[in-house]
CSV table of C-alpha atoms and ligand atoms in Angstrom, one decimal:
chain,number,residue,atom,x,y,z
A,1,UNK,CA,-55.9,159.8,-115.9
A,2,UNK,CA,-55.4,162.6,-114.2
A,3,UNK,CA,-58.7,164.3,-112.2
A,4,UNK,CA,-58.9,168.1,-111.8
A,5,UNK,CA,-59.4,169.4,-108.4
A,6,UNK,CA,-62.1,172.4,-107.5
A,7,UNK,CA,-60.3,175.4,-107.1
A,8,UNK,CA,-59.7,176.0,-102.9
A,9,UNK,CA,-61.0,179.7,-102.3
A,10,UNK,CA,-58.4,180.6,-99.5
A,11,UNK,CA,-60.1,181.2,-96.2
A,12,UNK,CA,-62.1,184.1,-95.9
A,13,UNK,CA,-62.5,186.0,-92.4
A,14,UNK,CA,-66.2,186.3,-92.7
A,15,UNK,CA,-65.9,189.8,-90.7
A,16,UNK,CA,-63.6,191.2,-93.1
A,17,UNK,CA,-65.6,189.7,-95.9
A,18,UNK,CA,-68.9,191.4,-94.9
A,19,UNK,CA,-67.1,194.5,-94.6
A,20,UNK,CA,-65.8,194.5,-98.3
A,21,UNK,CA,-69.4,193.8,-99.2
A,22,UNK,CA,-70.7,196.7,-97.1
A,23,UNK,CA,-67.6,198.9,-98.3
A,24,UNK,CA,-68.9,198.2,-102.3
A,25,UNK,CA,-72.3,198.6,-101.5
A,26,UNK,CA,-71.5,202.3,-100.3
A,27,UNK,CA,-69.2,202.6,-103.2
A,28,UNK,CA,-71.9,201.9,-105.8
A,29,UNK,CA,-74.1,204.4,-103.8
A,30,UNK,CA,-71.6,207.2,-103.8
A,31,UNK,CA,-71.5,206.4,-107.7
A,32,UNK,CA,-74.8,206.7,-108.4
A,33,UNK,CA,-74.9,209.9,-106.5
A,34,UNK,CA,-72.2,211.4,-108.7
A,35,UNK,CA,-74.1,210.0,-111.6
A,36,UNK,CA,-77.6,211.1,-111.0
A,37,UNK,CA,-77.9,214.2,-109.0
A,38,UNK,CA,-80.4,216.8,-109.0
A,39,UNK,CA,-79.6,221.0,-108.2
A,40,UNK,CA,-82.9,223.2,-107.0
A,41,UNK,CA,-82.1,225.8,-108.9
A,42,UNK,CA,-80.4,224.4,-112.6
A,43,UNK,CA,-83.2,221.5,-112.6
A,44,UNK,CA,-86.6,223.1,-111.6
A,45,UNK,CA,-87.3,226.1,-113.9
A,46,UNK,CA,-89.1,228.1,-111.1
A,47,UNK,CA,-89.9,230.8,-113.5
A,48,UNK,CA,-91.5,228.8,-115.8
A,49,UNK,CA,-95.0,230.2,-116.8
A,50,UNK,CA,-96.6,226.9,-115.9
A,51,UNK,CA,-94.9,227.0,-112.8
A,52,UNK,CA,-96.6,229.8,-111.1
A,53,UNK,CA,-98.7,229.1,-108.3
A,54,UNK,CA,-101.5,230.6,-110.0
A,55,UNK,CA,-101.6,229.3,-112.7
A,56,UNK,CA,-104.7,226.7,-113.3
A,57,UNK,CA,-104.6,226.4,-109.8
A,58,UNK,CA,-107.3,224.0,-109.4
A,59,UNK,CA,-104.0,221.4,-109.7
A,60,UNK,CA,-103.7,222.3,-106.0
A,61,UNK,CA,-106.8,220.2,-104.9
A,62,UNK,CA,-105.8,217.1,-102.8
A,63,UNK,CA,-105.7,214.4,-104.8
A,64,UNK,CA,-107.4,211.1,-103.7
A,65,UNK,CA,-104.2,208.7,-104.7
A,66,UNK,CA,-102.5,209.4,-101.1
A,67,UNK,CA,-104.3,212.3,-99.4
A,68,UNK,CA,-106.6,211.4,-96.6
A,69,UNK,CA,-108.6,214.6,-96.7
A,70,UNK,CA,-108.2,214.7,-100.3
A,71,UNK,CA,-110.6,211.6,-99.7
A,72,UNK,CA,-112.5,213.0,-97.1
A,73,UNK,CA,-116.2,213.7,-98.1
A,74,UNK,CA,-115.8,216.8,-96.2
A,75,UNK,CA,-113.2,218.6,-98.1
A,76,UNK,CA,-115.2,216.9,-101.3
A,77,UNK,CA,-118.2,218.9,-100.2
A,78,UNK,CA,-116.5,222.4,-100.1
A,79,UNK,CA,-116.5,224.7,-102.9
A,80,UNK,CA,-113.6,224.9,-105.0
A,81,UNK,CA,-112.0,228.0,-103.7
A,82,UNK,CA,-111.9,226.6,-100.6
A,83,UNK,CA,-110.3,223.2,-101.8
A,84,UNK,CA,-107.7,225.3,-103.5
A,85,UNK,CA,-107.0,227.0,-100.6
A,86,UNK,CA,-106.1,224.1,-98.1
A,87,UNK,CA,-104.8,222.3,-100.6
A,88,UNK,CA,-101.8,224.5,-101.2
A,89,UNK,CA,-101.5,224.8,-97.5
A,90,UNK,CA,-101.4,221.2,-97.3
A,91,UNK,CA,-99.0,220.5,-99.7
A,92,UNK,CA,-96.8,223.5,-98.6
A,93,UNK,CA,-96.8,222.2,-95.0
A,94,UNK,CA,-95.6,218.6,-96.1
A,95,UNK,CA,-93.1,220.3,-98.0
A,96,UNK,CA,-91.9,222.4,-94.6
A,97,UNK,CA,-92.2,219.2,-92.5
A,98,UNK,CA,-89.7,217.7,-95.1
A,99,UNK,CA,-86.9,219.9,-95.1
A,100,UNK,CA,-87.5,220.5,-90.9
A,101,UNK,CA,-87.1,216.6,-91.1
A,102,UNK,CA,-84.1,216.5,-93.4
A,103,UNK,CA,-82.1,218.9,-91.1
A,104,UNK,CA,-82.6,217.2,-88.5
A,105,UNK,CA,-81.3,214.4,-90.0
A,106,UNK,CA,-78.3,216.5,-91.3
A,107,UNK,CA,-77.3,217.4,-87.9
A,108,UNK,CA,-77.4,213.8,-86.3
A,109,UNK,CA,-75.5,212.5,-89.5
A,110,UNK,CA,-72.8,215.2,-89.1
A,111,UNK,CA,-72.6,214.1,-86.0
A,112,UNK,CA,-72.1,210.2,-87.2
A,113,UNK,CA,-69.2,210.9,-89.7
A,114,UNK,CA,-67.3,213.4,-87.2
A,115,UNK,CA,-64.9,210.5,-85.8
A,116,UNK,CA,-65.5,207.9,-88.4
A,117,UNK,CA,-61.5,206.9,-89.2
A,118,UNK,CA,-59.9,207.3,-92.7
A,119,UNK,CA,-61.0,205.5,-95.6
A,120,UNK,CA,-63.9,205.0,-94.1
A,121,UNK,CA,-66.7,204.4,-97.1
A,122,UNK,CA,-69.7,205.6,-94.8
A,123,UNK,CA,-67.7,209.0,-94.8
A,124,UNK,CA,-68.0,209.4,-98.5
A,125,UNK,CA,-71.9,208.3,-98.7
A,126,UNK,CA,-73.0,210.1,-96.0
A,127,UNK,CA,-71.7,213.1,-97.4
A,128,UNK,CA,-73.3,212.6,-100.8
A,129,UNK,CA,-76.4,212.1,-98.6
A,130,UNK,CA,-76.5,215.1,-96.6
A,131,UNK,CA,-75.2,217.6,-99.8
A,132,UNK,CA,-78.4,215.9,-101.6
A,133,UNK,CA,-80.6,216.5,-98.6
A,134,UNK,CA,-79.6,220.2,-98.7
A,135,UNK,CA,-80.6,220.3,-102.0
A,136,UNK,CA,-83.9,219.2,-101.0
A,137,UNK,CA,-84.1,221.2,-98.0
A,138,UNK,CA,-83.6,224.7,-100.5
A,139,UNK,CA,-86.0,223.0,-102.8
A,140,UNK,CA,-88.8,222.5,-100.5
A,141,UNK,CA,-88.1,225.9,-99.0
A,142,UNK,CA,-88.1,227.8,-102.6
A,143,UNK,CA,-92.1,225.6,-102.8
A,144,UNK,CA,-93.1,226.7,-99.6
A,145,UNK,CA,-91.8,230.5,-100.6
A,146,UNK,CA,-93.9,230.8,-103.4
A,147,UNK,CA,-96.8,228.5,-102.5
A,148,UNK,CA,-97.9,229.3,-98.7
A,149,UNK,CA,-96.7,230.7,-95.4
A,150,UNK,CA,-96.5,227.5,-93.0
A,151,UNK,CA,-95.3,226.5,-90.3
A,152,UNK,CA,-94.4,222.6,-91.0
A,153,UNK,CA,-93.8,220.3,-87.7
A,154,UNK,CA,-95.7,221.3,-84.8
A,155,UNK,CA,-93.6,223.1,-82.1
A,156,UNK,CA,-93.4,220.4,-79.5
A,157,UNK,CA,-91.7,218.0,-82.6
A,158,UNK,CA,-89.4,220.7,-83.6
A,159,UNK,CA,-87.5,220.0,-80.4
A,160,UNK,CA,-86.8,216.9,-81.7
A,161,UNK,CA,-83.6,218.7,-83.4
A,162,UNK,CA,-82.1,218.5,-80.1
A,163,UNK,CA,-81.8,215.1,-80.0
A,164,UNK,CA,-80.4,214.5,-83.4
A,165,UNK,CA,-76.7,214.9,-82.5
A,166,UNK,CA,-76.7,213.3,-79.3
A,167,UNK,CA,-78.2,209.8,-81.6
A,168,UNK,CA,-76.2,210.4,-84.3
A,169,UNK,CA,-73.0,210.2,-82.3
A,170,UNK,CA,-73.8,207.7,-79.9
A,171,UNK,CA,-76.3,205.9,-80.9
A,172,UNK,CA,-76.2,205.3,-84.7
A,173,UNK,CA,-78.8,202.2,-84.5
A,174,UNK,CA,-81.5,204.3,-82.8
A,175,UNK,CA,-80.4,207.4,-85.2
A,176,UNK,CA,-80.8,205.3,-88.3
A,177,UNK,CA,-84.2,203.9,-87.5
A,178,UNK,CA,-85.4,207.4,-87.0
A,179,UNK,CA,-84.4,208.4,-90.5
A,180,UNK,CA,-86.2,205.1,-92.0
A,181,UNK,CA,-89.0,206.6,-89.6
A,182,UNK,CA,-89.1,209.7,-91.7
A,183,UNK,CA,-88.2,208.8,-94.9
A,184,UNK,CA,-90.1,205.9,-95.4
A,185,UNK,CA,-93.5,207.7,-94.8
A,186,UNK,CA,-92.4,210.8,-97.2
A,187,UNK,CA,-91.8,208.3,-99.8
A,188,UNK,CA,-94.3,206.5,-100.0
A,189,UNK,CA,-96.7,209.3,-99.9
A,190,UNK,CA,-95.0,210.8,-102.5
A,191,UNK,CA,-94.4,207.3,-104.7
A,192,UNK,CA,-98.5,206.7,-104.9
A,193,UNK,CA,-99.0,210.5,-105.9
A,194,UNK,CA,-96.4,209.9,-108.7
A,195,UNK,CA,-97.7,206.7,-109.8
A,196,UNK,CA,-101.2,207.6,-109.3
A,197,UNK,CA,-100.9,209.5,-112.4
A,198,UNK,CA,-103.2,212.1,-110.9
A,199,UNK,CA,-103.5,215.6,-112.1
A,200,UNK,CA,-100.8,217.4,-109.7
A,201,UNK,CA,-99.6,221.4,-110.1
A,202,UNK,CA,-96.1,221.1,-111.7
A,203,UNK,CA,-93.6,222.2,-108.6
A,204,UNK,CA,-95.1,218.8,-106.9
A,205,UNK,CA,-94.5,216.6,-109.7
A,206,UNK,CA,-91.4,218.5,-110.1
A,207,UNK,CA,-90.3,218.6,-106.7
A,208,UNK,CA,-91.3,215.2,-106.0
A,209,UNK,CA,-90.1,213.4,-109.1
A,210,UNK,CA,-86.5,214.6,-107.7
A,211,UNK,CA,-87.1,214.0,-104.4
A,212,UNK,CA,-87.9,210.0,-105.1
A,213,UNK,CA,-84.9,209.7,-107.1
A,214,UNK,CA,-83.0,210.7,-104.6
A,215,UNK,CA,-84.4,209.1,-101.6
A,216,UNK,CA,-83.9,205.8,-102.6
A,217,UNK,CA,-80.3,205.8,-102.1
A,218,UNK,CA,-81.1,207.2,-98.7
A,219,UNK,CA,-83.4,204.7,-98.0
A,220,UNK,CA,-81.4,201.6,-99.2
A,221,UNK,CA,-78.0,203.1,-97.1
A,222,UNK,CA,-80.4,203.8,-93.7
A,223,UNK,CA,-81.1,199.6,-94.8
A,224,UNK,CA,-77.6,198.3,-95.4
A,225,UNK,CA,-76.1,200.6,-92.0
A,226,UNK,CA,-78.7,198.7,-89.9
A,227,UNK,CA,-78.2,195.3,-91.9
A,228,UNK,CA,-74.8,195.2,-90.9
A,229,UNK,CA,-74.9,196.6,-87.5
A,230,UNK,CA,-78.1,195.2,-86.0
A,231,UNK,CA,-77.1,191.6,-86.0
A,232,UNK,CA,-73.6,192.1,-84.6
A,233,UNK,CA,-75.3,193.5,-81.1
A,234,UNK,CA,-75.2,191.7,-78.5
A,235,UNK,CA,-78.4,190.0,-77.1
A,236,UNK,CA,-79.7,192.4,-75.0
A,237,UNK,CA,-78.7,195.2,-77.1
A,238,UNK,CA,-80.9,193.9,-79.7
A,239,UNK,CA,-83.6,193.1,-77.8
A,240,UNK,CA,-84.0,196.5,-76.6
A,241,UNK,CA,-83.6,197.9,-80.3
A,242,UNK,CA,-86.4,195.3,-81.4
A,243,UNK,CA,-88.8,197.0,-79.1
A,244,UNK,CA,-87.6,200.5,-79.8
A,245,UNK,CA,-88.1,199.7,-83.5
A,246,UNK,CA,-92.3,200.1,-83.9
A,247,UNK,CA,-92.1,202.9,-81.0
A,248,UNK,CA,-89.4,204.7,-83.2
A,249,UNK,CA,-91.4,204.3,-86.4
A,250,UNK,CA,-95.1,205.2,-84.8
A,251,UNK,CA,-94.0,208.3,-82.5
A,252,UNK,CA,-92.1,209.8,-85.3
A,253,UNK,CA,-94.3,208.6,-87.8
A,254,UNK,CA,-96.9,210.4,-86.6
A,255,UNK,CA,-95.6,213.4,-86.0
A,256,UNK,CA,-94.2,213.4,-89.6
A,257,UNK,CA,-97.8,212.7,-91.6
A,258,UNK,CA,-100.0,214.5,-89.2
A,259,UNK,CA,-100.6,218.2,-89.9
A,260,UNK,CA,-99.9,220.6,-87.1
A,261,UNK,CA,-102.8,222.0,-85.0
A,262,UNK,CA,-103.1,225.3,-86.6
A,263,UNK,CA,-103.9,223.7,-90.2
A,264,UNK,CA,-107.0,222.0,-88.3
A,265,UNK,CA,-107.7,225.6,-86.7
A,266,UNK,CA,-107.1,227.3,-89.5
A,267,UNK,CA,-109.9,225.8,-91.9
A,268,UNK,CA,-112.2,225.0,-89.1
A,269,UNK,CA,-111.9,221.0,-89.7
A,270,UNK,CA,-114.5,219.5,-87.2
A,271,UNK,CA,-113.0,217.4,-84.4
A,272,UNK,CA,-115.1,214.5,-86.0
A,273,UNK,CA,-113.6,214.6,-89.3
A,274,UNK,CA,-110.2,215.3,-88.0
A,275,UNK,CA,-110.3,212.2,-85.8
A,276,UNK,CA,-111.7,210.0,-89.0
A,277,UNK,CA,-108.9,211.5,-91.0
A,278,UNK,CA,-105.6,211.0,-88.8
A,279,UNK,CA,-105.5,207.3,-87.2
A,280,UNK,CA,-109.4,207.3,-86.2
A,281,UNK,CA,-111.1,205.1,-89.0
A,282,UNK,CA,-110.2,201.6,-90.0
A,283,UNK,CA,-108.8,202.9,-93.7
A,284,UNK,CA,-106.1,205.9,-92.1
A,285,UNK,CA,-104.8,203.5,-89.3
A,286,UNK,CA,-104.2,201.0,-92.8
A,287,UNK,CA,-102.7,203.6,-94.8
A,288,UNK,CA,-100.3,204.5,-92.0
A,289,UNK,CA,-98.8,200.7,-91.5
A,290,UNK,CA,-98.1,200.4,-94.8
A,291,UNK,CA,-95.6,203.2,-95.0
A,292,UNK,CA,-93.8,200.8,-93.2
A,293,UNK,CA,-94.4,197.5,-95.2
A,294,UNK,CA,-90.4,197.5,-95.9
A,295,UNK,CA,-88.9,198.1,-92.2
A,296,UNK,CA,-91.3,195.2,-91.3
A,297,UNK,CA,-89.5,193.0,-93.9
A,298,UNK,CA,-86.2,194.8,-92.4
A,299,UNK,CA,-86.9,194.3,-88.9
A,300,UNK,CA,-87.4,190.6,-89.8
A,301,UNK,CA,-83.9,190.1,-91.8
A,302,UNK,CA,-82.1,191.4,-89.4
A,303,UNK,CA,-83.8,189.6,-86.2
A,304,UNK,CA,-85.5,191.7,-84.7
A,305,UNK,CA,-89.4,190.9,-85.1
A,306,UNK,CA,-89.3,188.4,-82.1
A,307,UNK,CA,-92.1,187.4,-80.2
A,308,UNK,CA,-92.5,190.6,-77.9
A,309,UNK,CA,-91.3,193.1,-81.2
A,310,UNK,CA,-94.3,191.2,-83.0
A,311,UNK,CA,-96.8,192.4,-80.0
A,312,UNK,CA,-95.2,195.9,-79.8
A,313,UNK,CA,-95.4,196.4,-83.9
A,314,UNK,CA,-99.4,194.6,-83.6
A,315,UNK,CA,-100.3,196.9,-80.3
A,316,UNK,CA,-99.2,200.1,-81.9
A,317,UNK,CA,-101.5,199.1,-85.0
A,318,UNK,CA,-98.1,199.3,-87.5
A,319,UNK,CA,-98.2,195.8,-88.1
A,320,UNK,CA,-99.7,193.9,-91.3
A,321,UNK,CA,-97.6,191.9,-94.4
A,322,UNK,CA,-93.7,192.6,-94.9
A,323,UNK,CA,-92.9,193.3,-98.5
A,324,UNK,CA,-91.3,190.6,-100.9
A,325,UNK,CA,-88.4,193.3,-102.3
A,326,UNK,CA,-88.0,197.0,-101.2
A,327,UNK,CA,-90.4,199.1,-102.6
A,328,UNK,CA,-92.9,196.6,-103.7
A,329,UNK,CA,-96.1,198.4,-105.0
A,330,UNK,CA,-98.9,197.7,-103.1
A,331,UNK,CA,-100.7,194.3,-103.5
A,332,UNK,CA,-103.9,195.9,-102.5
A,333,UNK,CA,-106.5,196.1,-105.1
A,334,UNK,CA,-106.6,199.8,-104.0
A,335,UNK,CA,-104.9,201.3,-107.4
A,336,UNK,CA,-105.6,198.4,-109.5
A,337,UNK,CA,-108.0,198.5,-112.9
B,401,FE2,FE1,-84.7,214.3,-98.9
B,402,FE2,FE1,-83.3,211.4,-97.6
């Protein structure tokens, strides 16, 4: 009797091999981008009645799903005019920070794709990327037009800019944790508003409906670049990007969900209650190290939450639980019943 052998799978270089894997992944990415994209002006209809600014405007009022000084008893305790009021200047200036935040990260991804070679995939993605992160940057803009006159980042982050290109063409690592740095908390912000089911005006839902969709592509390719680049480092290269990692996501972080000084000034927020709100109590220094409940879980794949990492992550107060999958919900009873 004759026995049937196991088909031999011919040798495969495991280099090459990952990069086919990482080559499809940025395929399927690029697909979906062709498949499901979004245009500011043919998807949003800004003239819409409903869509004025004005109209029911007590939709502008923070919401307390993701909103810290929606939360706040002070803003609670202010009349309703007054809610209205800094609550389209909030949601304006998140908007402005958003779009200061996604050029920047056009310019230092530019930068990355200049001397890629031919037929490289990243070339293709990255381009989807930055078209759809124009798009976002004229539909923040066209908000912030018709809903307040601010000033987004404070000036000191702005210069940030400056650095963008520099990272993006030499070092990709460092540039690609700064985007997860920014997107992360933008998306998560926005994800609880949208599941929160609270009563929102309808340019954020709109805005922000697209905006997720989007994002998660970004989000999943910032993943993948640093998945497959990360662990290839040499020792001491990765031990200095294992530090740099929480510093990256706290300094930028911070600069990205804190409102600028004017906001405080302009709507005379006591220094007590703008303390409490941004990083002071217990609950906002929580609600900050969960935006970043999925780079944990990264940092851990791809070897970089060592011993000295874990301190640095702990220290800055951005540590806590690594999600299971990307984008896990919270596990916190926090939006439950
Ligand atoms: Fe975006
Ligand atoms: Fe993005």
């Amino acid at each position: 009797m004759t026995t049937m052998s196991a088909p031999t799978t011919p040798d495969v270089d495991p280099v090459v091999a990952q990069a086919q894997a990482y080559a499809e992944k940025l395929l399927m990415l690029s697909e979906a981008s062709v498949d499901r994209h979004f245009d500011p002006f043919e998807d949003i209809d800004w003239d819409a009645p409903d869509f004025d600014p004005n109209c029911k405007p007590e939709r502008w009022v923070l919401v307390t799903s993701a909103d810290p000084i929606g939360r706040h008893p002070w803003y609670q305790a202010l009349p309703l005019d007054r809610k209205i009021e800094i609550g389209k200047v909030r949601q304006a200036n998140v908007a402005k920070v958003g779009l200061q935040f996604e050029a920047i990260l056009i310019i230092g991804m530019m930068q990355h794709i200049f001397n890629l070679k031919n037929n490289d995939p990243e070339f293709r993605y990255c381009s989807h990327e930055m078209i759809e992160e124009h798009n976002h940057t004229l539909m923040f803009q066209e908000m912030v037009n018709r809903v307040a006159d601010v000033p987004g980042m404070n000036p000191l982050v702005r210069q940030l800019r400056h650095l963008a290109a520099p990272a993006g063409a030499l070092f990709p690592n460092f540039f690609f944790m700064a985007v997860l740095a920014g997107e992360e908390p933008i998306d998560h912000i926005q994800k609880d508003i949208l599941r929160s089911g609270d009563d929102i005006h309808p340019i954020m839902r709109g805005v922000m409906a697209i905006h997720v969709a989007e994002e998660a592509r970004h989000i999943s390719f910032a993943h993948e670049f640093l998945k497959k680049n990360v662990p290839a480092q040499p020792t001491f290269n990765k031990a200095v990007l294992s530090i740099a990692m929480p510093i990256i996501m706290f300094v930028l972080g911070r600069a990205i969900a804190t409102p600028p000084k004017s906001f405080f000034k302009q709507f005379d927020m006591p220094a007590d209650v703008r303390k409490e709100l941004f990083y002071g109590s217990k609950e906002s220094k929580r609600t900050f190290a969960d935006y970043y409940v999925d780079v944990r879980a990264l940092a851990e794949e791809i070897g970089l939450m060592n011993p000295v990492a874990r301190k640095v992550w702990q220290l800055l107060g951005i540590d806590g639980p690594s999600s299971r999958y990307r984008s896990e919900p919270k596990r916190s009873a926090k939006h439950a019943a």
